[in-house]
Amino acid sequence: MRSHLLNDTTAEHYRRSVTEGIERVAAKLATTSRPFTGVTVDALSPRIEEIDLDKPLHDTAAVLDELEDVYLRDAVYFHHPRYLAHLNCPVVIPAVLGEAILSAVNSSLDTWDQSAGGTLIERKLVDWTTARIGLGENADGVFTSGGTQSNLQALLLAREEAKPGRVGREAADSFAKLRIFASEVSHFSVKKSAKLLGLSQDSVVSIPVGADKRMQTVALARELERCKQDGLVPMAVVATAGTTDFGSIDPLPEIAELCGQYGVWMHVDAAYGCGLLASVKYRGRIDGIERADSVTVDYHKSFFQPVSSSAVLVRDAATLRHATYHAEYLNPRRMVQERIPNQVDKSLQTTRRFDALKLWMTLRVMGADGIGQLFDEVCDLAVEGWKLLAADPRFDVVVEPTLSTLVFRCIPAAVTDPAEIDRANLYARKALFASGDAVVAGTKVGGRHYLKFTLLNPETTVDDMAAVLDLIAGHAEQYLGESLERAS
Ligand SMILES: *Cc1c(COP(=O)(O)O)cnc(C)c1O
């Protein structure tokens, strides 16, 4: 069994095994003609169920054959130009190379003595990102597992900063008074974080958005004022720079003004919109982000990085102390005086992947402009898609894209019942997924069911979008045809 341990004597086995795996994936990528096979849960479960984990095959090739059956054949492939569903990007090769290296070396970024250079590389990427944002000289941050964790950590810091002095009571009581303001289309991790942070059930105040799906700052001002009048404590405003549903960007400068006026922590959730930090053409769309107290970025969404790769950045490095705990066996307090860089002092995690290496490899091989150009391309593609939809009488499209998302629904001719239109769209999405020809997402707008393209693949063309729209319209028509038959 020792032959399976990666060490000086097993280099050849390592090389062969990993190469075999890479060959399979490369062959797969070369031959996938659809983003998905359309496999059902019922068809796939027994194949996985019947495998006896207590009976190993002892043979890598055999395991890879089996993997073809239980995973590779039916996986959902984000690199395919007709995968248009969620915020999943095709990944860039330098990052995949980074992934292979980081898991083989297996550094853990919690302490210097488990990482060395990895720690400094991560710190340099944090500095690179805060400089791109414009957070100033005292900025800092740390890589996280994803936007959800980044938002949680940012709100933890905001909570701790809001507490002292401003609420001179017991913690439990003061938590009840804290309020977070986020738009009605902000990410649900804001509410989850509030719960985890022990805030009250009504701690997240939902601010309405306009037709453009951006937070209405007049409403925000009103709610902040009301909060003050009611003797409550505004803890944070979460501005979303790229909403998950629409890609809309809240008016950051106006929100920054209000945060300054009311002394509230400004968090910018740029999990999606962070791609603009590298943009060659559209950086201006997130102007105002530099005024944030904290920022969430998901490199695994708009920097074409493999899952996971995310970071939380803060204007004032000192605020990260709210996540600092010392353990004698790991990061004793004296190490701070000795200036030993232990990233665990800034993180919610302890053992932590060296995800930063993927971004490092990407920037060193392609450069930031390379990433930014790819993201600009998908933003441009979304504008083309918008034109296509706006000109097509079969569809109703919700909002002009700021990033790379299109929300629309099929409105078949001669159908006026909105509930029937809902059902036709739900059916079309399911039927499309079952066919495997394309994958699209769905959401609700004004209580009605809509469909969504999240465009993150520069290889997707206008023709791809047109073809998928035809498929959707076809499925919707089919549903309505069958529905008529059922009725008669
Ligand atoms: C995706 C997303 C998140 C959550 O990020 P994960 O990496 O999925 O945890 C948070 N906020 C916004 C706006 C997002 O789009």
Coordinates of C-alpha atoms and ligand atoms in Angstrom, one line a residue:
M1 CA 0.0 0.0 0.0
R2 CA 2.9 2.3 0.5
S3 CA 3.4 2.5 -3.2
H4 CA 0.3 4.8 -3.2
L5 CA 2.0 7.4 -0.9
L6 CA 3.4 10.3 -2.9
N7 CA 7.1 10.6 -2.1
D8 CA 10.6 10.3 -3.5
T9 CA 10.2 6.6 -4.5
T10 CA 6.8 6.9 -6.2
A11 CA 7.4 9.7 -8.7
E12 CA 6.8 7.4 -11.6
H13 CA 3.6 6.0 -10.2
Y14 CA 2.4 9.6 -9.5
R15 CA 3.3 10.7 -13.0
R16 CA 1.5 7.8 -14.6
S17 CA -1.6 8.0 -12.5
V18 CA -2.1 11.7 -12.9
T19 CA -1.4 11.5 -16.6
E20 CA -3.9 8.7 -17.0
G21 CA -6.5 10.8 -15.3
I22 CA -5.6 13.8 -17.5
E23 CA -5.9 11.7 -20.6
R24 CA -9.4 10.6 -19.7
V25 CA -10.5 14.2 -19.0
A26 CA -8.9 15.5 -22.2
A27 CA -10.6 12.7 -24.2
K28 CA -13.9 13.6 -22.6
L29 CA -13.5 17.3 -23.4
A30 CA -12.7 16.5 -27.0
T31 CA -15.8 14.4 -27.5
T32 CA -18.5 16.0 -25.4
S33 CA -21.0 17.3 -27.9
R34 CA -23.5 18.5 -25.3
P35 CA -23.1 20.1 -21.9
F36 CA -25.1 17.2 -20.2
T37 CA -26.4 13.8 -21.1
G38 CA -29.7 14.4 -19.5
V39 CA -29.2 11.5 -17.1
T40 CA -31.9 11.2 -14.4
V41 CA -31.3 10.7 -10.7
D42 CA -33.1 7.4 -10.9
A43 CA -30.8 6.2 -13.7
L44 CA -27.6 7.3 -12.0
S45 CA -28.2 6.4 -8.4
P46 CA -28.2 2.6 -8.8
R47 CA -24.8 2.7 -10.6
I48 CA -23.3 4.5 -7.7
E49 CA -25.3 2.5 -5.1
E50 CA -24.0 -0.9 -6.4
I51 CA -20.4 0.0 -5.9
D52 CA -19.0 -1.7 -2.8
L53 CA -16.5 0.7 -1.2
D54 CA -15.1 -2.1 0.9
K55 CA -14.0 -3.9 -2.3
P56 CA -11.3 -1.8 -3.8
L57 CA -10.2 -2.5 -7.4
H58 CA -6.5 -2.0 -6.7
D59 CA -6.0 -0.7 -10.2
T60 CA -6.1 2.9 -11.3
A61 CA -7.1 2.2 -14.9
A62 CA -10.0 0.1 -13.7
V63 CA -11.1 2.8 -11.3
L64 CA -11.0 5.3 -14.1
D65 CA -13.1 3.1 -16.2
E66 CA -15.6 2.9 -13.4
L67 CA -15.4 6.6 -12.9
E68 CA -16.4 7.1 -16.5
D69 CA -19.6 5.2 -15.6
V70 CA -20.4 6.9 -12.4
Y71 CA -19.2 10.5 -13.1
L72 CA -17.4 11.5 -16.2
R73 CA -20.0 10.5 -18.8
D74 CA -22.9 12.3 -17.1
A75 CA -21.2 15.2 -15.5
V76 CA -22.4 18.7 -16.3
Y77 CA -19.7 20.3 -18.4
F78 CA -19.2 24.0 -17.9
H79 CA -16.7 24.3 -20.7
H80 CA -19.4 23.6 -23.3
P81 CA -20.7 26.7 -25.1
R82 CA -24.3 25.8 -24.4
Y83 CA -23.9 25.5 -20.7
L84 CA -25.6 28.8 -19.9
A85 CA -27.0 28.2 -16.4
H86 CA -25.3 29.2 -13.2
L87 CA -22.3 31.3 -12.3
N88 CA -19.9 28.6 -13.3
C89 CA -17.0 29.5 -15.6
P90 CA -15.0 27.4 -18.0
V91 CA -11.6 27.3 -16.3
V92 CA -8.2 28.5 -17.6
I93 CA -5.4 26.0 -18.0
P94 CA -2.8 27.8 -15.9
A95 CA -5.2 27.6 -13.0
V96 CA -5.8 23.9 -13.5
L97 CA -2.1 23.4 -13.5
G98 CA -1.9 25.3 -10.3
E99 CA -4.6 23.0 -8.9
A100 CA -2.6 20.0 -9.7
I101 CA 0.5 21.4 -8.1
L102 CA -1.2 22.7 -4.9
S103 CA -2.9 19.4 -4.2
A104 CA 0.3 17.4 -4.7
V105 CA 2.5 19.6 -2.5
N106 CA -0.6 20.0 -0.2
S107 CA 0.5 23.1 1.6
S108 CA -1.8 24.3 4.3
L109 CA -2.1 28.0 4.5
D110 CA -2.9 28.3 8.2
T111 CA 0.6 28.8 9.4
W112 CA 3.9 29.7 8.0
D113 CA 5.4 26.4 9.2
Q114 CA 2.9 24.5 7.0
S115 CA 3.3 26.7 3.9
A116 CA 6.3 29.2 3.7
G117 CA 6.2 30.6 0.2
G118 CA 2.5 29.8 -0.2
T119 CA 1.8 32.3 2.6
L120 CA 3.7 35.1 0.8
I121 CA 2.1 34.3 -2.5
E122 CA -1.4 34.5 -1.0
R123 CA -0.5 37.8 0.7
K124 CA 0.8 39.2 -2.5
L125 CA -2.4 38.3 -4.3
V126 CA -4.5 39.8 -1.5
D127 CA -2.5 43.0 -1.9
W128 CA -2.9 42.8 -5.7
T129 CA -6.6 42.6 -5.3
T130 CA -7.0 45.3 -2.7
A131 CA -4.8 47.6 -5.0
R132 CA -7.1 46.8 -7.9
I133 CA -10.1 47.7 -5.7
G134 CA -8.4 50.8 -4.3
L135 CA -8.8 50.0 -0.7
G136 CA -5.7 51.9 0.4
E137 CA -2.6 51.3 2.3
N138 CA -4.0 49.6 5.4
A139 CA -6.0 47.0 3.4
D140 CA -5.7 43.3 3.9
G141 CA -7.7 40.1 3.5
V142 CA -7.6 36.4 3.1
F143 CA -8.6 33.7 0.7
T144 CA -11.8 31.8 1.6
S145 CA -13.8 28.8 0.4
G146 CA -16.3 31.0 -1.5
G147 CA -18.5 34.0 -1.5
T148 CA -20.7 32.6 1.2
Q149 CA -17.8 32.4 3.6
S150 CA -16.4 35.7 2.5
N151 CA -19.8 37.4 3.2
L152 CA -20.0 35.7 6.6
Q153 CA -16.6 36.8 7.6
A154 CA -17.2 40.4 6.4
L155 CA -20.4 40.5 8.4
L156 CA -18.7 39.1 11.5
L157 CA -16.2 41.9 11.3
A158 CA -19.0 44.4 10.8
R159 CA -20.9 43.0 13.8
E160 CA -17.8 43.3 16.0
E161 CA -17.1 46.8 14.9
A162 CA -20.7 47.9 15.4
K163 CA -20.9 46.5 18.9
P164 CA -18.7 48.4 21.3
G165 CA -19.8 51.7 22.6
R166 CA -22.7 52.1 20.3
V167 CA -24.7 49.5 22.2
G168 CA -23.8 49.7 25.9
R169 CA -25.6 46.5 26.9
E170 CA -25.1 42.8 27.1
A171 CA -24.0 41.2 23.8
A172 CA -27.1 39.1 23.5
D173 CA -29.3 42.1 23.8
S174 CA -27.2 44.3 21.6
F175 CA -27.2 41.7 18.8
A176 CA -31.0 42.0 18.7
K177 CA -30.7 45.6 17.7
L178 CA -28.3 45.2 14.9
R179 CA -29.6 45.7 11.4
I180 CA -28.1 44.8 8.0
F181 CA -29.4 46.5 4.9
A182 CA -29.3 44.6 1.6
S183 CA -31.3 44.8 -1.6
E184 CA -34.2 42.4 -2.2
V185 CA -32.1 40.7 -4.9
S186 CA -29.0 40.3 -2.7
H187 CA -27.5 36.8 -2.2
F188 CA -29.2 34.6 0.4
S189 CA -25.8 34.1 2.2
V190 CA -26.5 37.5 3.8
K191 CA -29.5 36.1 5.6
K192 CA -27.6 32.9 6.4
S193 CA -24.8 34.9 7.9
A194 CA -27.1 37.0 10.0
K195 CA -28.5 33.7 11.4
L196 CA -25.0 32.3 12.1
L197 CA -24.0 35.6 13.7
G198 CA -26.8 35.3 16.2
L199 CA -28.7 38.3 14.9
S200 CA -32.5 38.5 15.2
Q201 CA -34.8 37.1 12.6
D202 CA -35.7 40.5 11.2
S203 CA -32.1 41.7 11.2
V204 CA -31.8 41.8 7.5
V205 CA -33.8 44.8 6.1
S206 CA -34.7 44.2 2.5
I207 CA -34.3 47.3 0.3
P208 CA -36.4 47.5 -2.8
V209 CA -34.8 47.7 -6.3
G210 CA -35.9 49.6 -9.3
A211 CA -36.7 48.3 -12.7
D212 CA -33.0 48.1 -13.3
K213 CA -32.6 45.7 -10.3
R214 CA -30.3 48.1 -8.5
M215 CA -30.9 49.1 -4.9
Q216 CA -33.0 52.2 -4.5
T217 CA -30.9 54.5 -2.4
V218 CA -33.9 56.7 -1.5
A219 CA -35.4 53.6 0.2
L220 CA -32.0 52.8 1.8
A221 CA -31.8 56.4 3.2
R222 CA -35.4 56.1 4.5
E223 CA -34.6 52.7 6.2
L224 CA -31.4 53.9 7.8
E225 CA -33.2 56.9 9.2
R226 CA -36.0 54.8 10.5
C227 CA -33.5 52.4 12.1
K228 CA -31.9 55.3 13.9
Q229 CA -35.3 56.7 15.0
D230 CA -36.3 53.3 16.4
G231 CA -33.2 53.1 18.5
L232 CA -31.7 50.2 16.5
V233 CA -28.1 49.9 15.3
P234 CA -27.3 49.9 11.6
M235 CA -24.5 47.3 11.4
A236 CA -23.8 47.0 7.7
V237 CA -25.1 47.9 4.3
V238 CA -24.4 45.1 1.8
A239 CA -24.2 46.5 -1.7
T240 CA -24.2 43.9 -4.4
A241 CA -21.8 44.5 -7.3
G242 CA -23.3 41.9 -9.7
T243 CA -26.5 40.4 -8.4
T244 CA -26.6 36.6 -8.9
D245 CA -29.9 36.9 -10.8
F246 CA -29.4 39.9 -13.0
G247 CA -25.8 41.0 -12.8
S248 CA -27.0 44.4 -11.7
I249 CA -24.7 46.6 -9.7
D250 CA -26.0 48.6 -6.8
P251 CA -25.2 52.4 -7.0
L252 CA -21.9 52.1 -5.0
P253 CA -21.0 55.8 -4.7
E254 CA -24.5 56.8 -3.3
I255 CA -24.4 53.9 -0.9
A256 CA -20.9 54.9 0.2
E257 CA -22.2 58.4 0.9
L258 CA -25.1 57.0 3.1
C259 CA -22.8 54.7 4.9
G260 CA -20.5 57.6 5.7
Q261 CA -23.4 59.7 6.9
Y262 CA -24.8 57.0 9.2
G263 CA -21.4 55.5 10.3
V264 CA -22.3 52.1 8.9
W265 CA -20.0 49.4 7.6
M266 CA -20.1 49.2 3.8
H267 CA -19.7 45.7 2.5
V268 CA -19.6 45.1 -1.3
D269 CA -20.6 41.7 -2.4
A270 CA -18.7 41.5 -5.7
A271 CA -18.7 37.7 -5.9
Y272 CA -19.8 38.0 -9.5
G273 CA -18.8 41.6 -10.5
C274 CA -15.2 41.2 -9.4
G275 CA -14.3 40.2 -12.9
L276 CA -14.5 43.9 -13.7
L277 CA -11.5 44.4 -11.5
A278 CA -9.5 43.0 -14.4
S279 CA -11.7 44.4 -17.2
V280 CA -10.0 46.3 -19.9
K281 CA -13.2 48.1 -20.9
Y282 CA -15.7 48.2 -18.1
R283 CA -13.9 48.8 -14.9
G284 CA -15.8 52.0 -14.4
R285 CA -19.0 50.1 -13.8
I286 CA -17.8 49.3 -10.2
D287 CA -16.5 52.7 -9.4
G288 CA -17.2 53.4 -5.8
I289 CA -16.1 49.9 -4.7
E290 CA -12.9 51.5 -3.4
R291 CA -15.0 53.1 -0.6
A292 CA -16.0 49.8 0.9
D293 CA -15.0 48.6 4.4
S294 CA -15.0 45.0 3.1
V295 CA -15.4 43.3 -0.3
T296 CA -16.2 39.8 -1.4
V297 CA -14.6 38.5 -4.6
D298 CA -15.1 35.1 -6.2
Y299 CA -12.3 34.3 -8.5
H300 CA -14.1 31.1 -9.2
K301 CA -16.9 33.0 -10.9
S302 CA -15.5 35.7 -13.1
F303 CA -11.7 35.1 -13.1
F304 CA -12.1 31.7 -14.8
Q305 CA -10.7 29.8 -11.8
P306 CA -11.7 26.3 -10.7
V307 CA -13.8 26.0 -7.5
S308 CA -12.8 27.1 -5.0
S309 CA -11.1 30.4 -5.1
S310 CA -12.5 33.4 -3.3
A311 CA -11.4 36.1 -0.9
V312 CA -12.6 38.7 1.6
L313 CA -10.8 42.0 1.5
V314 CA -10.9 44.7 4.2
R315 CA -10.0 48.4 4.2
D316 CA -8.6 48.2 7.7
A317 CA -6.3 45.2 8.4
A318 CA -6.9 45.7 12.1
T319 CA -10.5 44.6 11.8
L320 CA -9.4 41.1 10.9
R321 CA -8.4 40.6 14.6
H322 CA -12.0 39.7 15.2
A323 CA -11.2 36.3 13.7
T324 CA -8.0 35.9 15.6
Y325 CA -7.6 33.1 18.2
H326 CA -4.3 31.7 19.4
A327 CA -3.4 28.1 20.1
E328 CA -0.1 27.1 21.7
Y329 CA 0.3 24.2 19.3
L330 CA -0.3 26.3 16.2
N331 CA 0.0 30.0 16.3
P332 CA 1.0 31.1 19.8
R333 CA 0.7 34.8 20.5
R334 CA 4.5 35.3 20.6
M335 CA 4.7 34.6 16.9
V336 CA 2.9 37.9 16.3
Q337 CA 5.8 39.7 18.0
E338 CA 8.3 37.5 16.1
R339 CA 6.5 38.7 12.9
I340 CA 5.8 35.2 11.7
P341 CA 3.0 35.4 9.1
N342 CA 0.3 33.0 10.2
Q343 CA -2.7 33.4 7.9
V344 CA -4.9 31.5 10.3
D345 CA -4.9 34.7 12.4
K346 CA -7.1 36.2 9.7
S347 CA -9.2 33.3 8.7
L348 CA -12.4 31.5 9.8
Q349 CA -10.8 28.3 8.6
T350 CA -7.8 26.5 10.1
T351 CA -6.4 23.9 7.6
R352 CA -6.8 25.7 4.3
R353 CA -6.1 25.0 0.7
F354 CA -3.5 27.0 -1.3
D355 CA -6.2 28.2 -3.7
A356 CA -4.2 31.4 -4.3
L357 CA -1.7 29.4 -6.4
K358 CA -4.3 29.0 -9.2
L359 CA -4.7 32.8 -9.5
W360 CA -0.9 33.2 -9.2
M361 CA -0.3 30.8 -12.2
T362 CA -3.1 32.6 -14.1
L363 CA -1.7 36.1 -13.6
R364 CA 1.9 34.9 -14.3
V365 CA 0.9 33.1 -17.6
M366 CA -2.0 35.3 -18.9
G367 CA -1.8 38.5 -17.0
A368 CA -4.8 40.4 -15.6
D369 CA -5.7 41.8 -19.0
G370 CA -6.0 38.3 -20.3
I371 CA -8.6 37.5 -17.7
G372 CA -10.3 40.9 -18.1
Q373 CA -10.6 40.5 -21.9
L374 CA -12.3 37.1 -21.5
F375 CA -14.8 38.7 -19.0
D376 CA -15.3 41.7 -21.3
E377 CA -16.1 39.3 -24.1
V378 CA -18.9 37.6 -22.1
C379 CA -20.3 41.1 -21.2
D380 CA -20.4 42.0 -24.8
L381 CA -22.0 38.7 -25.7
A382 CA -24.8 39.5 -23.2
V383 CA -25.5 42.7 -25.1
E384 CA -25.8 40.7 -28.3
G385 CA -28.1 38.3 -26.5
W386 CA -30.2 41.2 -25.2
K387 CA -30.7 42.5 -28.8
L388 CA -31.6 39.0 -29.9
L389 CA -34.3 38.7 -27.2
A390 CA -35.6 42.2 -27.5
A391 CA -36.2 41.7 -31.2
D392 CA -37.9 38.3 -30.8
P393 CA -41.6 38.5 -30.2
R394 CA -41.6 35.0 -28.6
F395 CA -39.7 36.4 -25.6
D396 CA -39.9 39.0 -22.9
V397 CA -36.6 40.1 -21.5
V398 CA -36.2 41.7 -18.1
V399 CA -33.3 44.1 -17.9
E400 CA -30.5 45.2 -20.0
P401 CA -27.3 43.5 -18.9
T402 CA -24.6 45.2 -16.9
L403 CA -22.5 42.0 -16.7
S404 CA -23.3 38.8 -18.5
T405 CA -26.7 37.7 -17.4
L406 CA -30.0 37.7 -19.3
V407 CA -33.3 37.0 -17.7
F408 CA -36.3 36.3 -20.0
R409 CA -39.3 34.2 -20.6
C410 CA -41.0 32.7 -23.5
I411 CA -44.5 34.2 -24.1
P412 CA -46.1 31.9 -26.6
A413 CA -48.5 33.6 -29.0
A414 CA -52.2 33.1 -28.0
V415 CA -51.5 32.4 -24.4
T416 CA -52.7 35.0 -22.0
D417 CA -53.0 33.1 -18.7
P418 CA -49.8 34.0 -16.8
A419 CA -49.9 30.8 -14.8
E420 CA -49.9 28.8 -18.1
I421 CA -47.0 30.9 -19.3
D422 CA -45.2 30.0 -16.0
R423 CA -45.8 26.3 -16.5
A424 CA -44.6 26.5 -20.2
N425 CA -41.3 28.1 -19.1
L426 CA -40.8 25.7 -16.2
Y427 CA -41.5 22.8 -18.6
A428 CA -39.1 24.2 -21.2
R429 CA -36.3 24.4 -18.7
K430 CA -36.8 20.9 -17.5
A431 CA -37.2 19.5 -21.0
L432 CA -34.0 21.2 -22.2
F433 CA -32.1 19.8 -19.2
A434 CA -33.4 16.3 -19.9
S435 CA -32.4 16.6 -23.5
G436 CA -28.9 17.7 -22.5
D437 CA -28.7 20.0 -25.5
A438 CA -28.2 23.0 -23.3
V439 CA -28.5 24.0 -19.7
V440 CA -30.2 27.2 -18.6
A441 CA -31.2 28.5 -15.2
G442 CA -34.5 29.9 -13.9
T443 CA -35.6 32.5 -11.4
K444 CA -38.7 34.4 -10.4
V445 CA -39.4 38.0 -11.3
G446 CA -42.4 39.7 -9.9
G447 CA -43.7 36.3 -8.8
R448 CA -43.5 34.9 -12.3
H449 CA -41.2 32.2 -13.6
Y450 CA -38.4 33.3 -15.9
L451 CA -35.4 31.7 -17.5
K452 CA -31.9 32.8 -17.3
F453 CA -28.7 32.7 -19.3
T454 CA -25.5 33.3 -17.2
L455 CA -22.9 33.9 -19.9
L456 CA -19.4 33.1 -18.7
N457 CA -18.0 31.2 -21.7
P458 CA -16.3 33.4 -24.3
E459 CA -16.7 30.4 -26.7
T460 CA -20.5 30.8 -26.6
T461 CA -21.7 32.5 -29.8
V462 CA -24.7 34.5 -30.8
D463 CA -25.7 31.5 -32.9
D464 CA -25.5 29.3 -29.8
M465 CA -27.9 31.7 -28.0
A466 CA -30.2 31.8 -30.9
A467 CA -30.3 28.0 -31.2
V468 CA -31.0 27.6 -27.5
L469 CA -33.8 30.1 -27.7
D470 CA -35.3 28.1 -30.5
L471 CA -35.1 25.0 -28.4
I472 CA -36.8 26.7 -25.5
A473 CA -39.5 28.1 -27.7
G474 CA -40.0 24.6 -29.2
H475 CA -40.3 23.0 -25.8
A476 CA -42.7 25.6 -24.6
E477 CA -44.9 25.1 -27.7
Q478 CA -44.8 21.4 -27.1
Y479 CA -46.0 21.9 -23.6
L480 CA -48.9 24.1 -24.7
G481 CA -49.9 21.7 -27.4
E482 CA -50.0 18.8 -24.9
S483 CA -51.8 21.1 -22.5
L484 CA -54.5 21.8 -25.1
E485 CA -54.9 18.1 -25.7
R486 CA -55.3 17.5 -22.0
A487 CA -58.0 20.1 -21.8
S488 CA -60.0 18.7 -24.7
Ligands
LIG1 C1 -22.3 33.2 -5.9 C2 -22.6 34.4 -5.0 C3 -22.3 34.3 -3.6 C4 -21.9 33.0 -3.0 O1 -20.7 32.6 -3.4 P1 -20.2 31.1 -3.3 O2 -18.9 31.1 -3.8 O3 -21.2 30.3 -4.1 O4 -20.3 30.7 -1.9 C5 -22.5 35.4 -2.9 N1 -23.0 36.6 -3.5 C6 -23.2 36.7 -4.8 C7 -23.7 38.0 -5.3 C8 -23.1 35.6 -5.6 O5 -23.4 35.7 -6.9

